[in-house]
C-alpha positions as a Python dict, from the first residue, in 0.01 Angstrom:
ca = {
    (1, 'X'): (0, 0, 0),
    (2, 'X'): (-51, -42, 371),
    (3, 'X'): (313, -143, 405),
    (4, 'X'): (421, 174, 224),
    (5, 'X'): (200, 395, 444),
    (6, 'X'): (343, 238, 756),
    (7, 'X'): (695, 298, 626),
    (8, 'X'): (621, 667, 559),
    (9, 'X'): (473, 710, 908),
    (10, 'X'): (783, 557, 1066),
    (11, 'X'): (1012, 787, 864),
    (12, 'X'): (809, 1094, 968),
    (13, 'X'): (822, 995, 1333),
    (14, 'X'): (1198, 938, 1315),
    (15, 'X'): (1253, 1280, 1154),
    (16, 'X'): (1037, 1448, 1416),
    (17, 'X'): (1228, 1277, 1697),
    (18, 'X'): (1560, 1374, 1542),
    (19, 'X'): (1443, 1734, 1516),
    (20, 'X'): (1350, 1742, 1883),
    (21, 'X'): (1689, 1600, 1982),
    (22, 'X'): (1877, 1854, 1769),
    (23, 'X'): (1662, 2138, 1903),
    (24, 'X'): (1744, 2035, 2258),
    (25, 'X'): (2114, 2096, 2188),
    (26, 'X'): (2054, 2446, 2053),
    (27, 'X'): (1829, 2598, 2316),
    (28, 'X'): (1847, 2979, 2334),
    (29, 'X'): (2027, 3129, 2640),
    (30, 'X'): (1843, 3069, 2961),
    (31, 'X'): (1689, 3385, 3096),
    (32, 'X'): (1777, 3418, 3464),
    (33, 'X'): (1611, 3658, 3701),
    (34, 'X'): (1827, 3927, 3858),
    (35, 'X'): (1816, 3758, 4199),
    (36, 'X'): (1926, 3427, 4049),
    (37, 'X'): (2194, 3601, 3844),
    (38, 'X'): (2341, 3767, 4156),
    (39, 'X'): (2363, 3433, 4332),
    (40, 'X'): (2537, 3260, 4044),
    (41, 'X'): (2777, 3534, 3937),
    (42, 'X'): (3111, 3595, 4110),
    (43, 'X'): (3216, 3932, 4249),
    (44, 'X'): (3497, 4069, 4033),
    (45, 'X'): (3770, 4257, 4219),
    (46, 'X'): (4027, 4434, 4002),
    (47, 'X'): (4375, 4472, 4146),
    (48, 'X'): (4614, 4708, 3965),
    (49, 'X'): (4981, 4721, 4053),
    (50, 'X'): (5333, 4755, 3922),
    (51, 'X'): (5657, 4562, 3960),
    (52, 'X'): (5879, 4299, 3808),
    (53, 'X'): (5818, 3931, 3747),
    (54, 'X'): (5855, 3853, 4119),
    (55, 'X'): (5568, 4085, 4205),
    (56, 'X'): (5351, 3935, 3933),
    (57, 'X'): (5428, 3579, 4047),
    (58, 'X'): (5351, 3673, 4406),
    (59, 'X'): (5013, 3821, 4317),
    (60, 'X'): (4924, 3520, 4103),
    (61, 'X'): (4980, 3302, 4410),
    (62, 'X'): (4759, 3533, 4616),
    (63, 'X'): (4489, 3518, 4348),
    (64, 'X'): (4487, 3138, 4337),
    (65, 'X'): (4487, 3098, 4716),
    (66, 'X'): (4221, 3359, 4781),
    (67, 'X'): (3985, 3238, 4510),
    (68, 'X'): (4011, 2883, 4646),
    (69, 'X'): (3915, 3007, 4992),
    (70, 'X'): (3648, 3246, 4860),
    (71, 'X'): (3476, 3084, 4560),
    (72, 'X'): (3238, 3379, 4522),
    (73, 'X'): (3530, 3613, 4440),
    (74, 'X'): (3715, 3647, 4110),
    (75, 'X'): (4037, 3853, 4118),
    (76, 'X'): (4142, 4031, 3800),
    (77, 'X'): (4512, 4125, 3804),
    (78, 'X'): (4649, 4420, 3605),
    (79, 'X'): (5026, 4442, 3658),
    (80, 'X'): (5232, 4708, 3481),
    (81, 'X'): (5599, 4614, 3432),
    (82, 'X'): (5836, 4831, 3638),
    (83, 'X'): (6206, 4792, 3712),
    (84, 'X'): (6383, 4849, 4044),
    (85, 'X'): (6503, 5183, 3907),
    (86, 'X'): (6145, 5288, 3824),
    (87, 'X'): (6023, 5202, 4173),
    (88, 'X'): (6310, 5380, 4349),
    (89, 'X'): (6186, 5726, 4251),
    (90, 'X'): (6018, 5909, 4539),
    (91, 'X'): (5837, 6146, 4301),
    (92, 'X'): (5560, 5896, 4246),
    (93, 'X'): (5603, 5863, 3872),
    (94, 'X'): (5591, 5498, 3762),
    (95, 'X'): (5609, 5491, 3379),
    (96, 'X'): (5292, 5360, 3210),
    (97, 'X'): (5125, 5284, 3543),
    (98, 'X'): (4983, 5599, 3695),
    (99, 'X'): (4864, 5727, 3357),
    (100, 'X'): (4648, 5415, 3329),
    (101, 'X'): (4512, 5455, 3683),
    (102, 'X'): (4419, 5818, 3619),
    (103, 'X'): (4259, 5726, 3286),
    (104, 'X'): (4053, 5459, 3463),
    (105, 'X'): (3934, 5714, 3717),
    (106, 'X'): (3846, 5960, 3442),
    (107, 'X'): (3642, 5686, 3270),
    (108, 'X'): (3470, 5604, 3602),
    (109, 'X'): (3624, 5258, 3580),
    (110, 'X'): (3884, 5259, 3857),
    (111, 'X'): (4026, 4932, 3996),
    (112, 'X'): (3895, 4818, 4333),
    (113, 'X'): (4246, 4792, 4484),
    (114, 'X'): (4554, 4960, 4342),
    (115, 'X'): (4915, 5036, 4427),
    (116, 'X'): (4966, 5400, 4519),
    (117, 'X'): (5295, 5535, 4381),
    (118, 'X'): (5542, 5670, 4641),
    (119, 'X'): (5463, 6018, 4765),
    (120, 'X'): (5117, 6025, 4606),
    (121, 'X'): (4889, 5910, 4890),
    (122, 'X'): (4794, 6258, 5004),
    (123, 'X'): (4702, 6370, 4652),
    (124, 'X'): (4473, 6073, 4598),
    (125, 'X'): (4318, 6116, 4942),
    (126, 'X'): (4258, 6489, 4895),
    (127, 'X'): (4101, 6416, 4555),
    (128, 'X'): (3861, 6179, 4740),
    (129, 'X'): (3981, 5892, 4523),
    (130, 'X'): (4057, 5663, 4819),
    (131, 'X'): (3826, 5480, 5055),
    (132, 'X'): (3877, 5553, 5426),
    (133, 'X'): (3952, 5205, 5566),
    (134, 'X'): (3977, 5314, 5929),
    (135, 'X'): (3642, 5150, 6023),
    (136, 'X'): (3776, 4812, 5902),
    (137, 'X'): (4111, 4816, 6087),
    (138, 'X'): (4200, 4606, 6389),
    (139, 'X'): (4486, 4659, 6636),
    (140, 'X'): (4728, 4456, 6425),
    (141, 'X'): (4761, 4741, 6177),
    (142, 'X'): (4844, 5005, 6438),
    (143, 'X'): (5089, 5256, 6290),
    (144, 'X'): (5160, 5039, 5985),
    (145, 'X'): (4868, 5202, 5807),
    (146, 'X'): (4921, 5528, 5623),
    (147, 'X'): (4728, 5792, 5816),
    (148, 'X'): (4622, 6126, 5674),
    (149, 'X'): (4401, 6387, 5834),
    (150, 'X'): (4049, 6254, 5844),
    (151, 'X'): (4122, 5883, 5829),
    (152, 'X'): (4336, 5597, 5703),
    (153, 'X'): (4347, 5574, 5326),
    (154, 'X'): (4618, 5316, 5253),
    (155, 'X'): (4805, 5018, 5396),
    (156, 'X'): (5180, 4954, 5367),
    (157, 'X'): (5285, 4606, 5256),
    (158, 'X'): (5664, 4616, 5261),
    (159, 'X'): (5775, 4882, 5013),
    (160, 'X'): (5434, 4877, 4842),
    (161, 'X'): (5141, 5095, 4948),
    (162, 'X'): (4789, 4978, 4864),
    (163, 'X'): (4461, 5166, 4863),
    (164, 'X'): (4097, 5096, 4784),
    (165, 'X'): (3916, 5310, 4530),
    (166, 'X'): (3639, 5527, 4672),
    (167, 'X'): (3437, 5422, 4368),
    (168, 'X'): (3446, 5048, 4442),
    (169, 'X'): (3110, 4874, 4447),
    (170, 'X'): (3236, 4624, 4702),
    (171, 'X'): (3414, 4806, 4988),
    (172, 'X'): (3389, 4521, 5240),
    (173, 'X'): (3501, 4255, 4994),
    (174, 'X'): (3786, 4478, 4872),
    (175, 'X'): (3911, 4532, 5226),
    (176, 'X'): (3893, 4161, 5306),
    (177, 'X'): (4120, 4097, 5007),
    (178, 'X'): (4352, 4381, 5107),
    (179, 'X'): (4364, 4241, 5461),
    (180, 'X'): (4447, 3895, 5325),
    (181, 'X'): (4731, 4037, 5111),
    (182, 'X'): (4878, 4227, 5406),
    (183, 'X'): (4860, 3940, 5657),
    (184, 'X'): (4982, 3680, 5409),
    (185, 'X'): (5281, 3902, 5333),
    (186, 'X'): (5363, 3943, 5703),
    (187, 'X'): (5347, 3567, 5749),
    (188, 'X'): (5580, 3507, 5456),
    (189, 'X'): (5829, 3761, 5586),
    (190, 'X'): (5846, 3587, 5923),
    (191, 'X'): (5905, 3251, 5754),
    (192, 'X'): (6177, 3396, 5529),
    (193, 'X'): (6348, 3571, 5822),
    (194, 'X'): (6339, 3253, 6036),
    (195, 'X'): (6487, 3052, 5749),
    (196, 'X'): (6763, 3311, 5698),
    (197, 'X'): (6860, 3285, 6066),
    (198, 'X'): (6853, 2904, 6047),
    (199, 'X'): (7083, 2906, 5741),
    (200, 'X'): (7318, 3157, 5904),
    (201, 'X'): (7355, 2938, 6213),
    (202, 'X'): (7528, 2675, 5999),
    (203, 'X'): (7818, 2920, 5949),
    (204, 'X'): (7929, 2773, 5614),
    (205, 'X'): (8102, 3075, 5464),
    (206, 'X'): (8224, 3134, 5108),
    (207, 'X'): (8561, 3290, 5032),
    (208, 'X'): (8389, 3621, 4959),
    (209, 'X'): (8036, 3749, 4989),
    (210, 'X'): (8075, 3930, 4659),
    (211, 'X'): (8060, 3607, 4459),
    (212, 'X'): (7678, 3615, 4460),
    (213, 'X'): (7386, 3776, 4642),
    (214, 'X'): (7322, 3447, 4826),
    (215, 'X'): (7685, 3435, 4946),
    (216, 'X'): (7667, 3796, 5060),
    (217, 'X'): (7344, 3745, 5252),
    (218, 'X'): (7462, 3418, 5409),
    (219, 'X'): (7796, 3563, 5522),
    (220, 'X'): (7644, 3881, 5665),
    (221, 'X'): (7380, 3680, 5850),
    (222, 'X'): (7628, 3429, 5990),
    (223, 'X'): (7820, 3706, 6167),
    (224, 'X'): (7501, 3888, 6271),
    (225, 'X'): (7369, 3571, 6438),
    (226, 'X'): (7709, 3504, 6596),
    (227, 'X'): (7692, 3856, 6747),
    (228, 'X'): (7339, 3781, 6874),
    (229, 'X'): (7205, 4052, 6642),
    (230, 'X'): (6925, 3867, 6466),
    (231, 'X'): (6756, 4207, 6430),
    (232, 'X'): (7023, 4290, 6170),
    (233, 'X'): (6976, 3973, 5966),
    (234, 'X'): (6922, 4028, 5593),
    (235, 'X'): (6629, 3859, 5424),
    (236, 'X'): (6470, 3917, 5088),
    (237, 'X'): (6097, 3985, 5063),
    (238, 'X'): (5906, 3764, 4817),
    (239, 'X'): (5844, 4055, 4579),
    (240, 'X'): (6199, 4198, 4587),
    (241, 'X'): (6526, 4148, 4407),
    (242, 'X'): (6804, 4019, 4638),
    (243, 'X'): (7014, 4331, 4581),
    (244, 'X'): (6869, 4557, 4851),
    (245, 'X'): (6792, 4510, 5220),
    (246, 'X'): (6668, 4770, 5465),
    (247, 'X'): (6623, 4815, 5840),
    (248, 'X'): (6350, 5040, 5972),
    (249, 'X'): (6231, 5139, 6316),
    (250, 'X'): (5888, 5024, 6438),
    (251, 'X'): (5608, 5232, 6289),
    (252, 'X'): (5845, 5406, 6046),
    (253, 'X'): (5792, 5395, 5671),
    (254, 'X'): (6156, 5452, 5570),
    (255, 'X'): (6465, 5235, 5611),
    (256, 'X'): (6712, 5420, 5831),
    (257, 'X'): (6995, 5185, 5727),
    (258, 'X'): (7000, 5002, 5397),
    (259, 'X'): (7238, 4753, 5236),
    (260, 'X'): (7289, 4731, 4860),
    (261, 'X'): (7480, 4525, 4609),
    (262, 'X'): (7624, 4684, 4297),
    (263, 'X'): (7627, 4485, 3976),
    (264, 'X'): (7725, 4510, 3614),
    (265, 'X'): (7453, 4669, 3405),
    (266, 'X'): (7473, 4397, 3146),
    (267, 'X'): (7457, 4113, 3400),
    (268, 'X'): (7281, 4134, 3737),
    (269, 'X'): (7446, 3814, 3853),
    (270, 'X'): (7792, 3976, 3847),
    (271, 'X'): (7836, 4153, 4181),
    (272, 'X'): (8083, 4442, 4175),
    (273, 'X'): (8040, 4593, 4522),
    (274, 'X'): (7853, 4592, 4851),
    (275, 'X'): (7756, 4897, 5055),
    (276, 'X'): (7576, 5002, 5370),
    (277, 'X'): (7418, 5347, 5412),
    (278, 'X'): (7260, 5558, 5684),
    (279, 'X'): (6990, 5807, 5583),
    (280, 'X'): (7091, 6153, 5703),
    (281, 'X'): (6769, 6245, 5893),
    (282, 'X'): (6832, 5952, 6132),
    (283, 'X'): (7190, 6053, 6212),
    (284, 'X'): (7087, 6225, 6535),
    (285, 'X'): (6946, 5899, 6677),
    (286, 'X'): (7214, 5733, 6891),
    (287, 'X'): (7071, 5380, 6861),
    (288, 'X'): (7037, 5402, 6483),
    (289, 'X'): (7391, 5536, 6443),
    (290, 'X'): (7521, 5257, 6670),
    (291, 'X'): (7341, 4999, 6455),
    (292, 'X'): (7491, 5161, 6146),
    (293, 'X'): (7839, 5127, 6297),
    (294, 'X'): (7769, 4758, 6363),
    (295, 'X'): (7648, 4718, 6004),
    (296, 'X'): (7970, 4874, 5876),
    (297, 'X'): (8162, 4596, 6048),
    (298, 'X'): (7919, 4337, 5909),
    (299, 'X'): (7970, 4475, 5558),
    (300, 'X'): (8348, 4435, 5582),
    (301, 'X'): (8303, 4080, 5711),
    (302, 'X'): (8059, 4000, 5430),
    (303, 'X'): (8302, 4132, 5168),
    (304, 'X'): (8596, 3941, 5317),
    (305, 'X'): (8496, 3663, 5561),
    (306, 'X'): (8862, 3571, 5623),
    (307, 'X'): (8927, 3880, 5837),
    (308, 'X'): (8964, 3860, 6214),
    (309, 'X'): (8787, 4100, 6449),
    (310, 'X'): (9111, 4296, 6489),
    (311, 'X'): (9153, 4326, 6111),
    (312, 'X'): (8795, 4452, 6068),
    (313, 'X'): (8864, 4718, 6330),
    (314, 'X'): (9189, 4809, 6155),
    (315, 'X'): (9001, 4874, 5828),
    (316, 'X'): (8760, 5108, 6009),
    (317, 'X'): (9044, 5287, 6190),
    (318, 'X'): (9237, 5329, 5864),
    (319, 'X'): (8921, 5482, 5715),
    (320, 'X'): (8946, 5749, 5984),
    (321, 'X'): (8689, 5632, 6240),
    (322, 'X'): (8740, 5653, 6614),
    (323, 'X'): (8574, 5334, 6735),
    (324, 'X'): (8541, 5458, 7093),
    (325, 'X'): (8403, 5800, 7000),
    (326, 'X'): (8231, 5723, 6672),
    (327, 'X'): (8118, 6015, 6456),
    (328, 'X'): (8028, 6065, 6090),
    (329, 'X'): (8290, 6319, 5976),
    (330, 'X'): (8521, 6055, 5815),
    (331, 'X'): (8250, 5998, 5553),
    (332, 'X'): (8358, 6332, 5408),
    (333, 'X'): (8714, 6207, 5349),
    (334, 'X'): (8823, 6104, 5000),
    (335, 'X'): (9049, 5819, 4901),
    (336, 'X'): (9036, 5452, 4985),
    (337, 'X'): (9186, 5187, 5209),
    (338, 'X'): (9311, 4867, 5046),
    (339, 'X'): (9328, 4553, 5256),
    (340, 'X'): (9368, 4187, 5160),
    (341, 'X'): (9269, 4247, 4798),
    (342, 'X'): (8964, 4464, 4868),
    (343, 'X'): (8899, 4837, 4848),
    (344, 'X'): (8698, 5028, 5111),
    (345, 'X'): (8588, 5388, 5080),
    (346, 'X'): (8325, 5623, 5219),
    (347, 'X'): (8086, 5878, 5072),
    (348, 'X'): (7861, 6151, 5210),
    (349, 'X'): (7598, 6175, 4939),
    (350, 'X'): (7429, 6515, 4926),
    (351, 'X'): (7569, 6620, 5265),
    (352, 'X'): (7811, 6905, 5331),
    (353, 'X'): (8079, 6860, 5595),
    (354, 'X'): (7963, 7167, 5788),
    (355, 'X'): (7615, 7015, 5820),
    (356, 'X'): (7763, 6700, 5966),
    (357, 'X'): (7981, 6900, 6204),
    (358, 'X'): (7681, 7108, 6316),
    (359, 'X'): (7464, 6791, 6335),
    (360, 'X'): (7183, 6957, 6139),
    (361, 'X'): (7031, 6623, 6049),
    (362, 'X'): (6665, 6696, 6116),
    (363, 'X'): (6664, 6952, 5834),
    (364, 'X'): (6768, 6695, 5574),
    (365, 'X'): (6548, 6496, 5338),
    (366, 'X'): (6560, 6118, 5300),
    (367, 'X'): (6781, 6131, 4991),
    (368, 'X'): (7118, 6230, 5148),
    (369, 'X'): (7306, 5947, 5316),
    (370, 'X'): (7638, 5829, 5458),
    (371, 'X'): (7777, 5524, 5277),
    (372, 'X'): (8057, 5270, 5320),
    (373, 'X'): (8146, 5075, 5005),
    (374, 'X'): (8351, 4755, 4970),
    (375, 'X'): (8464, 4609, 4640),
    (376, 'X'): (8728, 4385, 4489),
    (377, 'X'): (9056, 4564, 4428),
    (378, 'X'): (9095, 4593, 4051),
    (379, 'X'): (9453, 4725, 4055),
    (380, 'X'): (9733, 4790, 4299),
    (381, 'X'): (9700, 5135, 4451),
    (382, 'X'): (9855, 5316, 4742),
    (383, 'X'): (9604, 5369, 5027),
    (384, 'X'): (9533, 5730, 5116),
    (385, 'X'): (9268, 5913, 5313),
    (386, 'X'): (9226, 6286, 5353),
    (387, 'X'): (8963, 6557, 5371),
    (388, 'X'): (8916, 6733, 5036),
}
C-alpha cells in the first residue's frame, strides 16, 4: 500500500513539473512600458519613389547599407514601376505613383521621404506638404537644392528630386537618410566617371559605336579624352538606362546638351541611331554652343570611328555648317548626307527658322532643341541638303 502511495505521489509530481515546463513555453506577451518599448523599437522611415528595376536595385543597396550603419532605423521602400518614357514627361504625371502619394496625404499617412514628380515641387510646397530642409543644409548642397520662396523644400539627386513630408514624425532622421542618399549618389557618380575616363584611355575602339551602348560610350569617351575634354565624357548613373547622357552647367537643373541612342521598340539592345541635341534656351550661350559643336564631332566619331579628322569636318561641312563661323541655321535644312555607309541629318524640333535667325532663344521653353542624328545607311540614296 505504501509502495502504491509513493508511486502515485511520484506521478503527481512529474505531471506538475511537466505542466510548469509547458507553461513556461506559452507565456503571454510580455508587457513592456512605453519607455522600454521606445528603446527597443526601430524608427520606421518610409521612402516612396518611382523608376525601373535599376532604381529599385539602387535603393535596396541604400537600404541595406544605411540600416547596417544605423541599426535603430528601418527603411520601408515603396517603389512604383515607371518606364523611361513615363519619367520623361515634364508635366509631373507619373502613372500610378502620384495618385498613391496624394491618397496617402489624404489619409494622413504620407511617406517620410518621397520622389517629387517633375514640375510639381512648387505645388507641393505651396500646399505645405513639404518640410523646409534649409536649417539642415551645409555648404555642399549650395545651388543643388531646389529653392522656392520661403525655403528649400527638395534636393536634386541626378534626375530625381526628393522631398521630406511636412507630416513626418522624424524630421531629423528623415533628413539624415536623405543626406546619405544624396552624398552616396555623388560618390558613385565620381567613381563611375573616373572609371569611364580610365576605360577610354585604353583607346580600344569597335568598328562602330552603334553596335551597342557600351561601344558607343567607349568610342565617344576615347575621342573626348584624346581631345582633353574629360568634361564631355559620357557615363551612366547607377539608376539610369545607358541610352541617355546629359551635360549641364553648374547649379543648373536641366541638361543643355544631351546625347541619346535610338533603339528598336521590340528590342532595346538593337541600336538604330545616335543623336546629340542642344536645348533651344541655351543657344545664346557661346560656351554651350561651342561645346555642342564639339559634341557634334564626337557623335560622328562615335558612329564611325574609322573617320579621320578631315573626314569628320567634311561631314559637318556637307551638312551646311561653317566651321569657322558656326551658327544653327543649317539645322533647319532637310535632307541627309551619306558618308562611308552612314546617314547624317539635322532637325530643329519645335523651332521656326525665323526664331533661329532672330536668335530669340530666351523666349523658348526647354522642349525645343537642335539635333544631329547619325544612323546606319539602310539603302543607297543620293545626298541632298536644302532649306524647305
